[in-house]
CSV table of C-alpha atoms and ligand atoms in Angstrom, one decimal:
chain,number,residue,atom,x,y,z
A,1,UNK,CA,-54.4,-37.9,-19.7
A,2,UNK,CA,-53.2,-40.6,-18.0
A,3,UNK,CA,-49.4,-41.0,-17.3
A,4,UNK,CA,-47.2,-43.6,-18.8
A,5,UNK,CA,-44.2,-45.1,-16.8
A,6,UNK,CA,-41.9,-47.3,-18.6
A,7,UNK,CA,-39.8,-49.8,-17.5
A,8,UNK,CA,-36.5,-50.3,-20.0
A,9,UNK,CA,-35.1,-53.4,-18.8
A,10,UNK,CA,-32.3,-53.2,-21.3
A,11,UNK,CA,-30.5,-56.6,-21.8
A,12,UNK,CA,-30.8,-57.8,-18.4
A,13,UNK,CA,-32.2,-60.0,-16.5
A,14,UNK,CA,-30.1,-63.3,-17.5
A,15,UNK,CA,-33.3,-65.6,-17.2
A,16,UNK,CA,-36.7,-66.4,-17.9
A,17,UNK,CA,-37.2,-67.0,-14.3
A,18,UNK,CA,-36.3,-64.4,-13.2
A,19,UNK,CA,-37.6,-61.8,-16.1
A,20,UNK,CA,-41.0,-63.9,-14.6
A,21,UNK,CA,-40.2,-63.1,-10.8
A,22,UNK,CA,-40.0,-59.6,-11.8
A,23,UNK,CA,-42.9,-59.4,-14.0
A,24,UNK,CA,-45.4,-61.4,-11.6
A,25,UNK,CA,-44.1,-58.6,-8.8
A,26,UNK,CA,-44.5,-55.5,-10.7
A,27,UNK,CA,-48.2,-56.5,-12.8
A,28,UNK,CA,-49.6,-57.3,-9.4
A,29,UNK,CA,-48.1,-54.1,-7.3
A,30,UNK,CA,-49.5,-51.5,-10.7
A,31,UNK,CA,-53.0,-53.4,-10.3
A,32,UNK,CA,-55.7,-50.4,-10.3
A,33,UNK,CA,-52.9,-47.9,-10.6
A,34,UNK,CA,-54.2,-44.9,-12.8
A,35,UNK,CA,-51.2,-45.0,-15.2
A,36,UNK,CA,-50.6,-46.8,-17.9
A,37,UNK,CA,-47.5,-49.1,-17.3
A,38,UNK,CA,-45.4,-50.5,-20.2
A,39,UNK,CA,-42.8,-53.6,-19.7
A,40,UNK,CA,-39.7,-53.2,-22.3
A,41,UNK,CA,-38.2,-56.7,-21.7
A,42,UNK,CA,-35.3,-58.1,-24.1
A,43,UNK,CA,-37.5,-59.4,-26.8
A,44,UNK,CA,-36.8,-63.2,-26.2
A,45,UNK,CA,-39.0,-62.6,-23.0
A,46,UNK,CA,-41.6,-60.7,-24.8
A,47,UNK,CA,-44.3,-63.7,-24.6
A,48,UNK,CA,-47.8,-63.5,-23.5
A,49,UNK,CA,-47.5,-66.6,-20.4
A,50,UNK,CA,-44.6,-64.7,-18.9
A,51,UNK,CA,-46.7,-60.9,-18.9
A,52,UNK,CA,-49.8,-62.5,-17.8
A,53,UNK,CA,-53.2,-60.8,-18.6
A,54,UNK,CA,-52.9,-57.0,-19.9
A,55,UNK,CA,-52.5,-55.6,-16.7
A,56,UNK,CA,-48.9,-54.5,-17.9
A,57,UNK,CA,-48.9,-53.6,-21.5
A,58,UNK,CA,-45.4,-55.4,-23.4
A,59,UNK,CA,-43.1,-53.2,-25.3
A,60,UNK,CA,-40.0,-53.8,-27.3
A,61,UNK,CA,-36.9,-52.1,-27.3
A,62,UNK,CA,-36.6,-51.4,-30.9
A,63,UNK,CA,-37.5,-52.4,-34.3
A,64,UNK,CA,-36.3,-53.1,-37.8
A,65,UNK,CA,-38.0,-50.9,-40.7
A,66,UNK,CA,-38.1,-53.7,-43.2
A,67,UNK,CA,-41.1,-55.9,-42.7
A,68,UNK,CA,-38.9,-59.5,-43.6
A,69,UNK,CA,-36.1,-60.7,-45.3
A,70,UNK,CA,-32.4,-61.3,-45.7
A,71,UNK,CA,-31.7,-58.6,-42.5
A,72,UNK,CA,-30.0,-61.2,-40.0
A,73,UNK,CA,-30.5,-60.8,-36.2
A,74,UNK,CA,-33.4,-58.4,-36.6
A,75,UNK,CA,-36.7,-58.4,-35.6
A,76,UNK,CA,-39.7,-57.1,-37.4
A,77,UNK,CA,-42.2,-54.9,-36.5
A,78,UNK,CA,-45.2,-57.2,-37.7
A,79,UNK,CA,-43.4,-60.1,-35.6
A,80,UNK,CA,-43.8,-58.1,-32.8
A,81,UNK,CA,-47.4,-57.0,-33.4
A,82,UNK,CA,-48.1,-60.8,-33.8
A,83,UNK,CA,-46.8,-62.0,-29.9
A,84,UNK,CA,-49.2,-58.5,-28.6
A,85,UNK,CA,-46.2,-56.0,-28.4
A,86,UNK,CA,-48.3,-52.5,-28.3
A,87,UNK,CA,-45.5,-50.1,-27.7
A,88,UNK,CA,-41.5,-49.7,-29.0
A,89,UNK,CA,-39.0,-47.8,-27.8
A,90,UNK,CA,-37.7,-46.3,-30.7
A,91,UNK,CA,-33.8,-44.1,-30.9
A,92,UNK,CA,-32.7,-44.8,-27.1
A,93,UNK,CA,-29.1,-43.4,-27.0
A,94,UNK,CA,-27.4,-46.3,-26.4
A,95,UNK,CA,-28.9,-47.7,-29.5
A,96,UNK,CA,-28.0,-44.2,-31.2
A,97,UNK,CA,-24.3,-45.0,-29.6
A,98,UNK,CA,-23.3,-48.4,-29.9
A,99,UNK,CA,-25.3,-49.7,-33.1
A,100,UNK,CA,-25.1,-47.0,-35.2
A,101,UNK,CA,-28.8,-45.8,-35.2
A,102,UNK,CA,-28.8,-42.1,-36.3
A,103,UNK,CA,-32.1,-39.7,-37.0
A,104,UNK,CA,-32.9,-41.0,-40.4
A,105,UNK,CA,-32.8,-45.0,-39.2
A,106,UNK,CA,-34.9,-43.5,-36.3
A,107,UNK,CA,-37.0,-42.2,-38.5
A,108,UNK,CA,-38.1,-45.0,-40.6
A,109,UNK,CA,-38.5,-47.3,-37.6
A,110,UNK,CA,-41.1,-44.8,-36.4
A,111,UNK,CA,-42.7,-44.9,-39.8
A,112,UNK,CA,-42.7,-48.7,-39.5
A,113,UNK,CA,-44.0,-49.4,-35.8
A,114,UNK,CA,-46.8,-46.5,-36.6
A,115,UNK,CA,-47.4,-48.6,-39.9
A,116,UNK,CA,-48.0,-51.6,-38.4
A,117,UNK,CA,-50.1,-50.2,-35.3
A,118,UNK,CA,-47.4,-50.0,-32.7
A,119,UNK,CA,-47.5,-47.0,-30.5
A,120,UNK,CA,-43.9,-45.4,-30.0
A,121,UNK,CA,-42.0,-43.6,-27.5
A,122,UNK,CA,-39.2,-42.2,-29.0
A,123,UNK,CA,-35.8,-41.6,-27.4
A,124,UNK,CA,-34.1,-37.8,-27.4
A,125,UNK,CA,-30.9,-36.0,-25.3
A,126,UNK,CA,-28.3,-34.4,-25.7
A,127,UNK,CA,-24.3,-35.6,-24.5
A,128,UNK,CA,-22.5,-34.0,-21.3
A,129,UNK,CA,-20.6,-32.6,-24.2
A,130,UNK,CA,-23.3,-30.7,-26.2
A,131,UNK,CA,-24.7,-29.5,-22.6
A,132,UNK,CA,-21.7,-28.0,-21.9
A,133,UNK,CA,-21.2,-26.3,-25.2
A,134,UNK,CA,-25.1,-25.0,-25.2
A,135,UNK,CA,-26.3,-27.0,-27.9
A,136,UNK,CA,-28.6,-28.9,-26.3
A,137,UNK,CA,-32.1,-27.3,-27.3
A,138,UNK,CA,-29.9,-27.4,-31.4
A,139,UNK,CA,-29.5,-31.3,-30.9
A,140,UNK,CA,-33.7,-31.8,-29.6
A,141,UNK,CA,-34.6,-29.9,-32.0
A,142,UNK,CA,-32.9,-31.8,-34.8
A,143,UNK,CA,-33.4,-35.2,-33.4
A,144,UNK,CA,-37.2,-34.1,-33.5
A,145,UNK,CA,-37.8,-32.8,-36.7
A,146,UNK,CA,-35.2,-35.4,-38.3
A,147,UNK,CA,-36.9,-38.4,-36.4
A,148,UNK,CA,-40.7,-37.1,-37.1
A,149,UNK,CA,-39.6,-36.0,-40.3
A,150,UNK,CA,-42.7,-36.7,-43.1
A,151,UNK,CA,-45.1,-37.7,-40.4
A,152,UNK,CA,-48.1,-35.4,-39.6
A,153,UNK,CA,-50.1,-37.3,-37.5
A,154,UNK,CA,-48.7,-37.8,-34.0
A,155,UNK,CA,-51.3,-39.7,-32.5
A,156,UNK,CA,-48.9,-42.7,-31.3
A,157,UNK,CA,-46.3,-41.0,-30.6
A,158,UNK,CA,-45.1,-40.4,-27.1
A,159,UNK,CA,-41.4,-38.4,-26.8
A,160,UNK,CA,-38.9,-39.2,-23.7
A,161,UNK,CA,-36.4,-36.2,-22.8
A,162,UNK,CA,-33.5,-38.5,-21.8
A,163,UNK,CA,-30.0,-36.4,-21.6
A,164,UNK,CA,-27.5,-38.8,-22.3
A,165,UNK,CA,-25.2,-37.7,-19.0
A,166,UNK,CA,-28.4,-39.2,-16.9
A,167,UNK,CA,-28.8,-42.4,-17.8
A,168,UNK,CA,-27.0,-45.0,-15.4
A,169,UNK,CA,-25.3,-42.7,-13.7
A,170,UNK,CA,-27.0,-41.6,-10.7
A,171,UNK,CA,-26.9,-38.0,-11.9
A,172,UNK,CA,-30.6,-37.3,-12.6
A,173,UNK,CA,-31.5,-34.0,-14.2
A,174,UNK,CA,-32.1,-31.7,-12.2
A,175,UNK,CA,-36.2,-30.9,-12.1
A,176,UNK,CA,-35.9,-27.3,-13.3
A,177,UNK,CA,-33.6,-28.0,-16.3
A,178,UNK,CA,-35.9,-31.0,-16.7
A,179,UNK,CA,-38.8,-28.6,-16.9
A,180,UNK,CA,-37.2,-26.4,-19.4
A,181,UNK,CA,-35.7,-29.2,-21.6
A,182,UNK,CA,-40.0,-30.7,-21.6
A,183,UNK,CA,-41.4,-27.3,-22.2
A,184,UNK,CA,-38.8,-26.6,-25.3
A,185,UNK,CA,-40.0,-30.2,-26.6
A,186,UNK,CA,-43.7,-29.5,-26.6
A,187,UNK,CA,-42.7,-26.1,-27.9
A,188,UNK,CA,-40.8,-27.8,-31.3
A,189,UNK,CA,-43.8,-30.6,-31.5
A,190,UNK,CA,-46.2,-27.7,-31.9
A,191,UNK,CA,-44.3,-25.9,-34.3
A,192,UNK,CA,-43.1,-28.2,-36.4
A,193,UNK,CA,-46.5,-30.3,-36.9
A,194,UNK,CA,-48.5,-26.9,-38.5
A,195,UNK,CA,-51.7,-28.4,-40.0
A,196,UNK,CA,-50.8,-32.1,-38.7
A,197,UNK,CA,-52.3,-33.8,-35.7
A,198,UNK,CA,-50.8,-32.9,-32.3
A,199,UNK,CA,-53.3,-34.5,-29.6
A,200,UNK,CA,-53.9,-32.1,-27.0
A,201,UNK,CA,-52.4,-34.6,-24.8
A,202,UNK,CA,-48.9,-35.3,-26.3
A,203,UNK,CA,-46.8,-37.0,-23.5
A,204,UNK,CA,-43.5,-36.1,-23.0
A,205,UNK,CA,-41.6,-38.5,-20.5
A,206,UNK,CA,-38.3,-37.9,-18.4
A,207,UNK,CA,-35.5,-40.5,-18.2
A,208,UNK,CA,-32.3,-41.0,-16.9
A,209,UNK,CA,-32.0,-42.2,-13.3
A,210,UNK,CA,-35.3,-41.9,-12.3
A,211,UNK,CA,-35.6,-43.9,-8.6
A,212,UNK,CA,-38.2,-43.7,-6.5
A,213,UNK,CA,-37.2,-40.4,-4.3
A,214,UNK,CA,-36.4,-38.3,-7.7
A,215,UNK,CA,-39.8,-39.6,-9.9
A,216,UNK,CA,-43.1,-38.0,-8.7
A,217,UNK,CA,-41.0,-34.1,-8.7
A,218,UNK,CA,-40.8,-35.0,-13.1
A,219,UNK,CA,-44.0,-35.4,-12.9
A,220,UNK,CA,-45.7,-33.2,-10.5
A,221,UNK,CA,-43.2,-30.2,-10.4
A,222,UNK,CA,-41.3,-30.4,-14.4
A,223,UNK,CA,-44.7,-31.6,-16.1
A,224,UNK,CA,-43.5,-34.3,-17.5
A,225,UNK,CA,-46.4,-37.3,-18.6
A,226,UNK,CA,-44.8,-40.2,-17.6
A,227,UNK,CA,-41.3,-41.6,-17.0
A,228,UNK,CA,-38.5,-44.0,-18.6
A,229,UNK,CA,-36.9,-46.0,-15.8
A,230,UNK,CA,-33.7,-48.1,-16.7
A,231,UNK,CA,-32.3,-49.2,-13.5
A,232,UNK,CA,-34.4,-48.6,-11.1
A,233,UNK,CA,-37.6,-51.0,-13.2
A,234,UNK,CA,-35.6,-54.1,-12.4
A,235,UNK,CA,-36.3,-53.8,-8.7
A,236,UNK,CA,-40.3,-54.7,-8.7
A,237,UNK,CA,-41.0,-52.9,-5.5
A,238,UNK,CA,-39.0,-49.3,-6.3
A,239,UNK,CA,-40.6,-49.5,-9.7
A,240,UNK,CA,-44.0,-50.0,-8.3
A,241,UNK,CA,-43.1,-47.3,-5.9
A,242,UNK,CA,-42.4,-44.9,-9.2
A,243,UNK,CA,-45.5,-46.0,-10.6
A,244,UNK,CA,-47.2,-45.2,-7.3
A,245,UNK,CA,-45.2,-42.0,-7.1
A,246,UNK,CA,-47.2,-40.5,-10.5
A,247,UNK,CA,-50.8,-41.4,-8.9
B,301,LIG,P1,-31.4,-45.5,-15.9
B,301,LIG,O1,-32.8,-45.3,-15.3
B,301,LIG,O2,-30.8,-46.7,-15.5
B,301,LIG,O3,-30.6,-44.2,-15.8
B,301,LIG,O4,-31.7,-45.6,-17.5
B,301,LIG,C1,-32.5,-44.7,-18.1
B,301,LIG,C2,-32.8,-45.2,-19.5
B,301,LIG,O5,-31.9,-45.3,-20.4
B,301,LIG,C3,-34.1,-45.7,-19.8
B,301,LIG,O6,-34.3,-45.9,-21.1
């Protein structure tokens, strides 16, 4: 199975020239890399010219679940589909935060992109606060069977473990708890999918200030299949470093 690594470039950077720079640097530093390497740029920059030839496979950052219409500011999935998007992130925190996504928006978003032949990677964690107050395998295990809810066939999917107290703040998860957080997550995807279609490979990814020193221990000491990188993918060489850091 190969790994996937995921750069989420979130809404940065502030031009096409330099969303360019960054792409020509990281397709030609993943060339013949084993994993497979997904760009999440905002979607204005989500054009063929700028990615180049396939080397880097474009995702989006999210979707809407209608397919057209009066829904100002959104984006379809079918739109995406048409410029070559092959992946979404789906339910990242910050979209769960500050623009009131919640399980059952996440869930019909993954029903769209799977729909209209986009692969997902769907966003889970739990708050410093439900950490603290040990409900963090209660709050995977809802945002998991709430977000999957009605779907059997998990072909597309890939999951990423990002805890919320993570992400942008230099305080990675520590590899053990990551472990343990991944394990639990496989564990729920296997129970919850009973007579549905769990590939033997499900990837699970780790996220939350993943640099270049922290990412190959995710993957080579917690297990985790590939990684979301925030941050740290808007640096061309460190990213290509994390890329390098799963071979
Ligand atoms: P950072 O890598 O900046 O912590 O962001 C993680 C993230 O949210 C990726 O989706």
């Amino acid at each position: 199975m190969k790994n996937l690594i995921v750069a989420n470039w979130k809404m940065n950077p502030n031009s096409q020239k330099e969303a360019k720079e960054i792409f020509d640097a990281i397709r030609e530093g993943v060339r013949g890399l084993k994993s497979e390497v997904v760009v999440c740029p905002p979607s204005v920059y989500l054009y063929a010219s700028i990615f180049g030839e396939g080397v880097v496979a474009m995702g989006a950052q999210n979707i809407y679940f209608e397919d057209k219409g009066a829904f100002t500011g959104e984006i379809s999935a079918l739109m995406l589909k048409d410029l070559g998007v092959t992946y979404t992130i789906i339910g990242h925190s910050e979209r769960r935060k500050y623009f009131g996504e919640t399980d059952e928006t996440v869930n019909k978003k993954i029903k769209k992109a799977l729909e209209t032949g986009i692969k997902v990677i769907i966003c889970i964690g739990e708050t410093a606060e439900e950490r603290d107050a040990g409900k963090k395998n209660e709050v995977l295990e809802r945002q998991i069977k709430q977000g999957l809810a009605g779907i059997t066939d998990l072909t597309n999917i890939n999951i990423a473990y990002e805890p919320v107290w993570a992400i942008g703040t230099g305080n990675n998860c520590d590899v053990a708890e990551a472990k343990e957080a991944i394990n639990f997550i496989k564990s729920v995807i296997g129970s919850t999918t009973v007579g549905s279609v769990v590939p033997e490979n499900f990837r699970v990814l780790y996220g939350g200030s993943v640099k270049s020193e922290n990412s190959g221990s995710y993957i080579k000491e917690a297990g985790a299949n590939g990684l979301l990188v925030g941050g740290a993918s808007l640096k061309a060489d460190e990213f290509v470093k994390i890329v390098q850091s799963a071979e």
